[in-house]
mmCIF file of C-alpha atoms in Angstrom:
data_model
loop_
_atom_site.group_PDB
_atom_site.id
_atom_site.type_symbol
_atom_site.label_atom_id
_atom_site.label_comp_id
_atom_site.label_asym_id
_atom_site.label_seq_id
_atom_site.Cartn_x
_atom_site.Cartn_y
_atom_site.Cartn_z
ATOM 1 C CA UNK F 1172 -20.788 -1.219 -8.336
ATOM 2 C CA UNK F 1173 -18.245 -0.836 -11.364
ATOM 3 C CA UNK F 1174 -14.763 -2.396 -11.192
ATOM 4 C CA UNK F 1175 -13.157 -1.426 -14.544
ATOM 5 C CA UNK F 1176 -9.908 -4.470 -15.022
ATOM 6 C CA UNK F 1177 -7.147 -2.187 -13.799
ATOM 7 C CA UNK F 1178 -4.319 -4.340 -13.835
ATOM 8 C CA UNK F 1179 -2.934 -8.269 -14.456
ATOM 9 C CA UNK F 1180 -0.551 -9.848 -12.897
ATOM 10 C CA UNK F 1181 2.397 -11.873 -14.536
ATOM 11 C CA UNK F 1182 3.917 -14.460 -11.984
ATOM 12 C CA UNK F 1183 7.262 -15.007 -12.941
ATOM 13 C CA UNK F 1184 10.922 -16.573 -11.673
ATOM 14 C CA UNK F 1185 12.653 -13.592 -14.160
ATOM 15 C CA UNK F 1186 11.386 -10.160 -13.061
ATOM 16 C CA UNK F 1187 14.158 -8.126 -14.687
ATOM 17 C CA UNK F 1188 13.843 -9.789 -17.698
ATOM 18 C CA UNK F 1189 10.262 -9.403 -17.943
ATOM 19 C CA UNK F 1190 10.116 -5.929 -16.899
ATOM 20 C CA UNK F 1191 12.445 -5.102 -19.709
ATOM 21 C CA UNK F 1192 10.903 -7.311 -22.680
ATOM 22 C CA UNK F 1193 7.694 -4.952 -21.838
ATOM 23 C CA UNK F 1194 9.551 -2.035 -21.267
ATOM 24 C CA UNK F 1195 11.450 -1.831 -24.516
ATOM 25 C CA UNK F 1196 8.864 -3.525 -26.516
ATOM 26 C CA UNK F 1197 5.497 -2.116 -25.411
ATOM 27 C CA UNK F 1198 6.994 1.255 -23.982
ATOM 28 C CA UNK F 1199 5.416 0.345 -20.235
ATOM 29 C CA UNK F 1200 7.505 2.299 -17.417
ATOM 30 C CA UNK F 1201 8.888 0.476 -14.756
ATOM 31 C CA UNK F 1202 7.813 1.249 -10.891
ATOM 32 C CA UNK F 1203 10.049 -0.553 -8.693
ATOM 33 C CA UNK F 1204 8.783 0.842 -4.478
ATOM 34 C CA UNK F 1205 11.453 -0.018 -1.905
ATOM 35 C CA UNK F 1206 9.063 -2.006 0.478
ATOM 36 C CA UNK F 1207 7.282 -3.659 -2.579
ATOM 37 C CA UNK F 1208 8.188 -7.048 -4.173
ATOM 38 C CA UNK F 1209 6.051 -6.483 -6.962
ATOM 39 C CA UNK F 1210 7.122 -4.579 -10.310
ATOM 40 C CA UNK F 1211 4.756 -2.573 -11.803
ATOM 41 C CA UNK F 1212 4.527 -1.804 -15.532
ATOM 42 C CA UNK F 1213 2.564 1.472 -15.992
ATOM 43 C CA UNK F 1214 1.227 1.740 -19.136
ATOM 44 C CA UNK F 1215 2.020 4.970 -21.280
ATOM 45 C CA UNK F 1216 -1.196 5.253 -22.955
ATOM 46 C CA UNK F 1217 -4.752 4.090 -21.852
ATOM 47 C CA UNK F 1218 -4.005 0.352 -20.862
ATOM 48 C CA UNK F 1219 -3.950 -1.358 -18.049
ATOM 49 C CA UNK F 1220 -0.731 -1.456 -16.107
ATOM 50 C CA UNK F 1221 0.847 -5.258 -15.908
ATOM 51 C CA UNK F 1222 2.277 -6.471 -11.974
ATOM 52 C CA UNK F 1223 4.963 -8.834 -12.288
ATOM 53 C CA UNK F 1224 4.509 -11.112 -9.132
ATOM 54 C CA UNK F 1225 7.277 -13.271 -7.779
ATOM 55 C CA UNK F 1226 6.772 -16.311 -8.132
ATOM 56 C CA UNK F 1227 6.446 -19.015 -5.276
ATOM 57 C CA UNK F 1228 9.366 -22.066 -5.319
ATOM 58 C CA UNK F 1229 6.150 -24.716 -6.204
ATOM 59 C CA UNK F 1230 4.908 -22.935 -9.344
ATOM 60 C CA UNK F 1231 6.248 -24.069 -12.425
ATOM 61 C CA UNK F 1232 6.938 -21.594 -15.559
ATOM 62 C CA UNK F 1233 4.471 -22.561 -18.474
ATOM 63 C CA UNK F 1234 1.580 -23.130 -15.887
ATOM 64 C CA UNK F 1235 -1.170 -21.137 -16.519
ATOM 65 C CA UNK F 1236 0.425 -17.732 -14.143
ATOM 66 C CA UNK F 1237 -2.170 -14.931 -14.735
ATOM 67 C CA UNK F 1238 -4.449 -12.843 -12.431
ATOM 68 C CA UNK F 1239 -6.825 -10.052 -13.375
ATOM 69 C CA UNK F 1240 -7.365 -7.420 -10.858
ATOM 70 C CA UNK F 1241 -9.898 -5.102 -10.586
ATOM 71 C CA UNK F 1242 -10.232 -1.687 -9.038
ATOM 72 C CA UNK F 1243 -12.183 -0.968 -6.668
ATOM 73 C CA UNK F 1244 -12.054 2.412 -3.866
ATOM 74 C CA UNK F 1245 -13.462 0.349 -1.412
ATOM 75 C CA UNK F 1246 -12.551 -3.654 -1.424
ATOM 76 C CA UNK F 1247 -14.887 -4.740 1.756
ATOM 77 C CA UNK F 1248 -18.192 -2.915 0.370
ATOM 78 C CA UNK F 1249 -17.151 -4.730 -2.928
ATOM 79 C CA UNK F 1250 -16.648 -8.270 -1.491
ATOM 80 C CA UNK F 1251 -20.232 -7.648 0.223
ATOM 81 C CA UNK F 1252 -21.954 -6.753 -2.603
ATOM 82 C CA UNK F 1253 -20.727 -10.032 -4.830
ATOM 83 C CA UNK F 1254 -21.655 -12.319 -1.622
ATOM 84 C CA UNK F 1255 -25.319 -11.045 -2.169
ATOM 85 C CA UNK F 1256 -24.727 -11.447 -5.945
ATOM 86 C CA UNK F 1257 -23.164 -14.908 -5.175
ATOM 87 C CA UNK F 1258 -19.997 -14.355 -5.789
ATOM 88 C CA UNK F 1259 -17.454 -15.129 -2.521
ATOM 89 C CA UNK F 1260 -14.139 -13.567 -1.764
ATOM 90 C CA UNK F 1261 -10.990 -14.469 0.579
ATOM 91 C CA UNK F 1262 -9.907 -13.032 3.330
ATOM 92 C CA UNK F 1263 -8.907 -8.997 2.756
ATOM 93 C CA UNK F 1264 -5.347 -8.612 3.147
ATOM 94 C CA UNK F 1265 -3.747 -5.244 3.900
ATOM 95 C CA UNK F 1266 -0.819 -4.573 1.842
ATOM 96 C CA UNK F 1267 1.402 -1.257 1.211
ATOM 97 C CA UNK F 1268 -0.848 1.293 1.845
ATOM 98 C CA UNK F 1269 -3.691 -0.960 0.007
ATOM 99 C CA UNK F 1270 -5.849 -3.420 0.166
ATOM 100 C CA UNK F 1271 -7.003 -6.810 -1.832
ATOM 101 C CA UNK F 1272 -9.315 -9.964 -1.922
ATOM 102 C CA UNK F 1273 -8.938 -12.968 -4.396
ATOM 103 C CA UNK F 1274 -11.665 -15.213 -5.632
ATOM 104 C CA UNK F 1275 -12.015 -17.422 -8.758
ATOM 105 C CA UNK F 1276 -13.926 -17.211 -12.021
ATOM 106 C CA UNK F 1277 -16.031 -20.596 -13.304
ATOM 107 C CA UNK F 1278 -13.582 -21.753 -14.751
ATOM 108 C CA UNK F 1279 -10.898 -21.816 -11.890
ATOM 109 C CA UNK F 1280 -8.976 -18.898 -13.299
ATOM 110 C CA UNK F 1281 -7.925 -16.127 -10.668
ATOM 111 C CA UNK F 1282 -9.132 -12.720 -9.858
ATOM 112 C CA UNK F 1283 -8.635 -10.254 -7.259
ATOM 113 C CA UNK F 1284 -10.556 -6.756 -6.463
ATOM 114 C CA UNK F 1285 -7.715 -4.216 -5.395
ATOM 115 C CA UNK F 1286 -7.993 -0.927 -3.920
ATOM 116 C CA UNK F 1287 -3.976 -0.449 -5.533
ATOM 117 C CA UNK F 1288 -5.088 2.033 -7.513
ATOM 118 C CA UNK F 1289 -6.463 4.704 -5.286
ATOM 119 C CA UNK F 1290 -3.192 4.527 -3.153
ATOM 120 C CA UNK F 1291 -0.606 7.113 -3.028
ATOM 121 C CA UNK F 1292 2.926 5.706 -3.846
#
């Protein structure tokens, strides 16, 4: 099953300022939905769109504050198919018309499959 990296998430204390360093810099469009903490930077070309995250009160800026998502129509037949592969999600959590799982990579760093995407706004 592909998942082609879709988006990556920036956790961050500043999410104005962020938003607007890539905004003016890298000439992403900011989507801002009323019930939605996160900020998305869509990409005006073929990249991937950035998600600034808030971050939680224990995180500390300079840690290492980076997810990469991948897209994927349907998250649970994902999540299945990497358990037979080996590969062990979370729990699915439901979100704003959406839905997600996180795992890590070998080397501790995090991912998360994310049906996002496929969503309507």
């Amino acid at each position: 099953m592909s998942a082609p990296l879709g988006r990556i998430i920036i956790y961050t204390k500043k999410l104005d300022e962020v938003a607007e360093f890539y905004c003016k810099y890298f000439d992403f469009e900011a989507l801002r939905l009323e019930s939605d903490r996160i900020v998305e930077l869509v990409s005006q070309g073929a990249g991937s769109s950035i998600l600034l995250h808030p971050m939680s009160a224990g995180r500390k800026d300079g840690q290492t504050l980076v997810k990469l998502v991948f897209d994927v129509e349907d998250v649970e037949a994902f999540c299945r198919d990497a358990k037979r592969k080996g590969l062990t999600f979370g729990s699915i959590h439901q979100a704003d018309g959406y839905c997600f799982a996180n795992a890590k990579d070998p080397a501790k760093n995090s991912i998360s499959v994310s049906s996002r995407a496929f969503a309507s706004p």
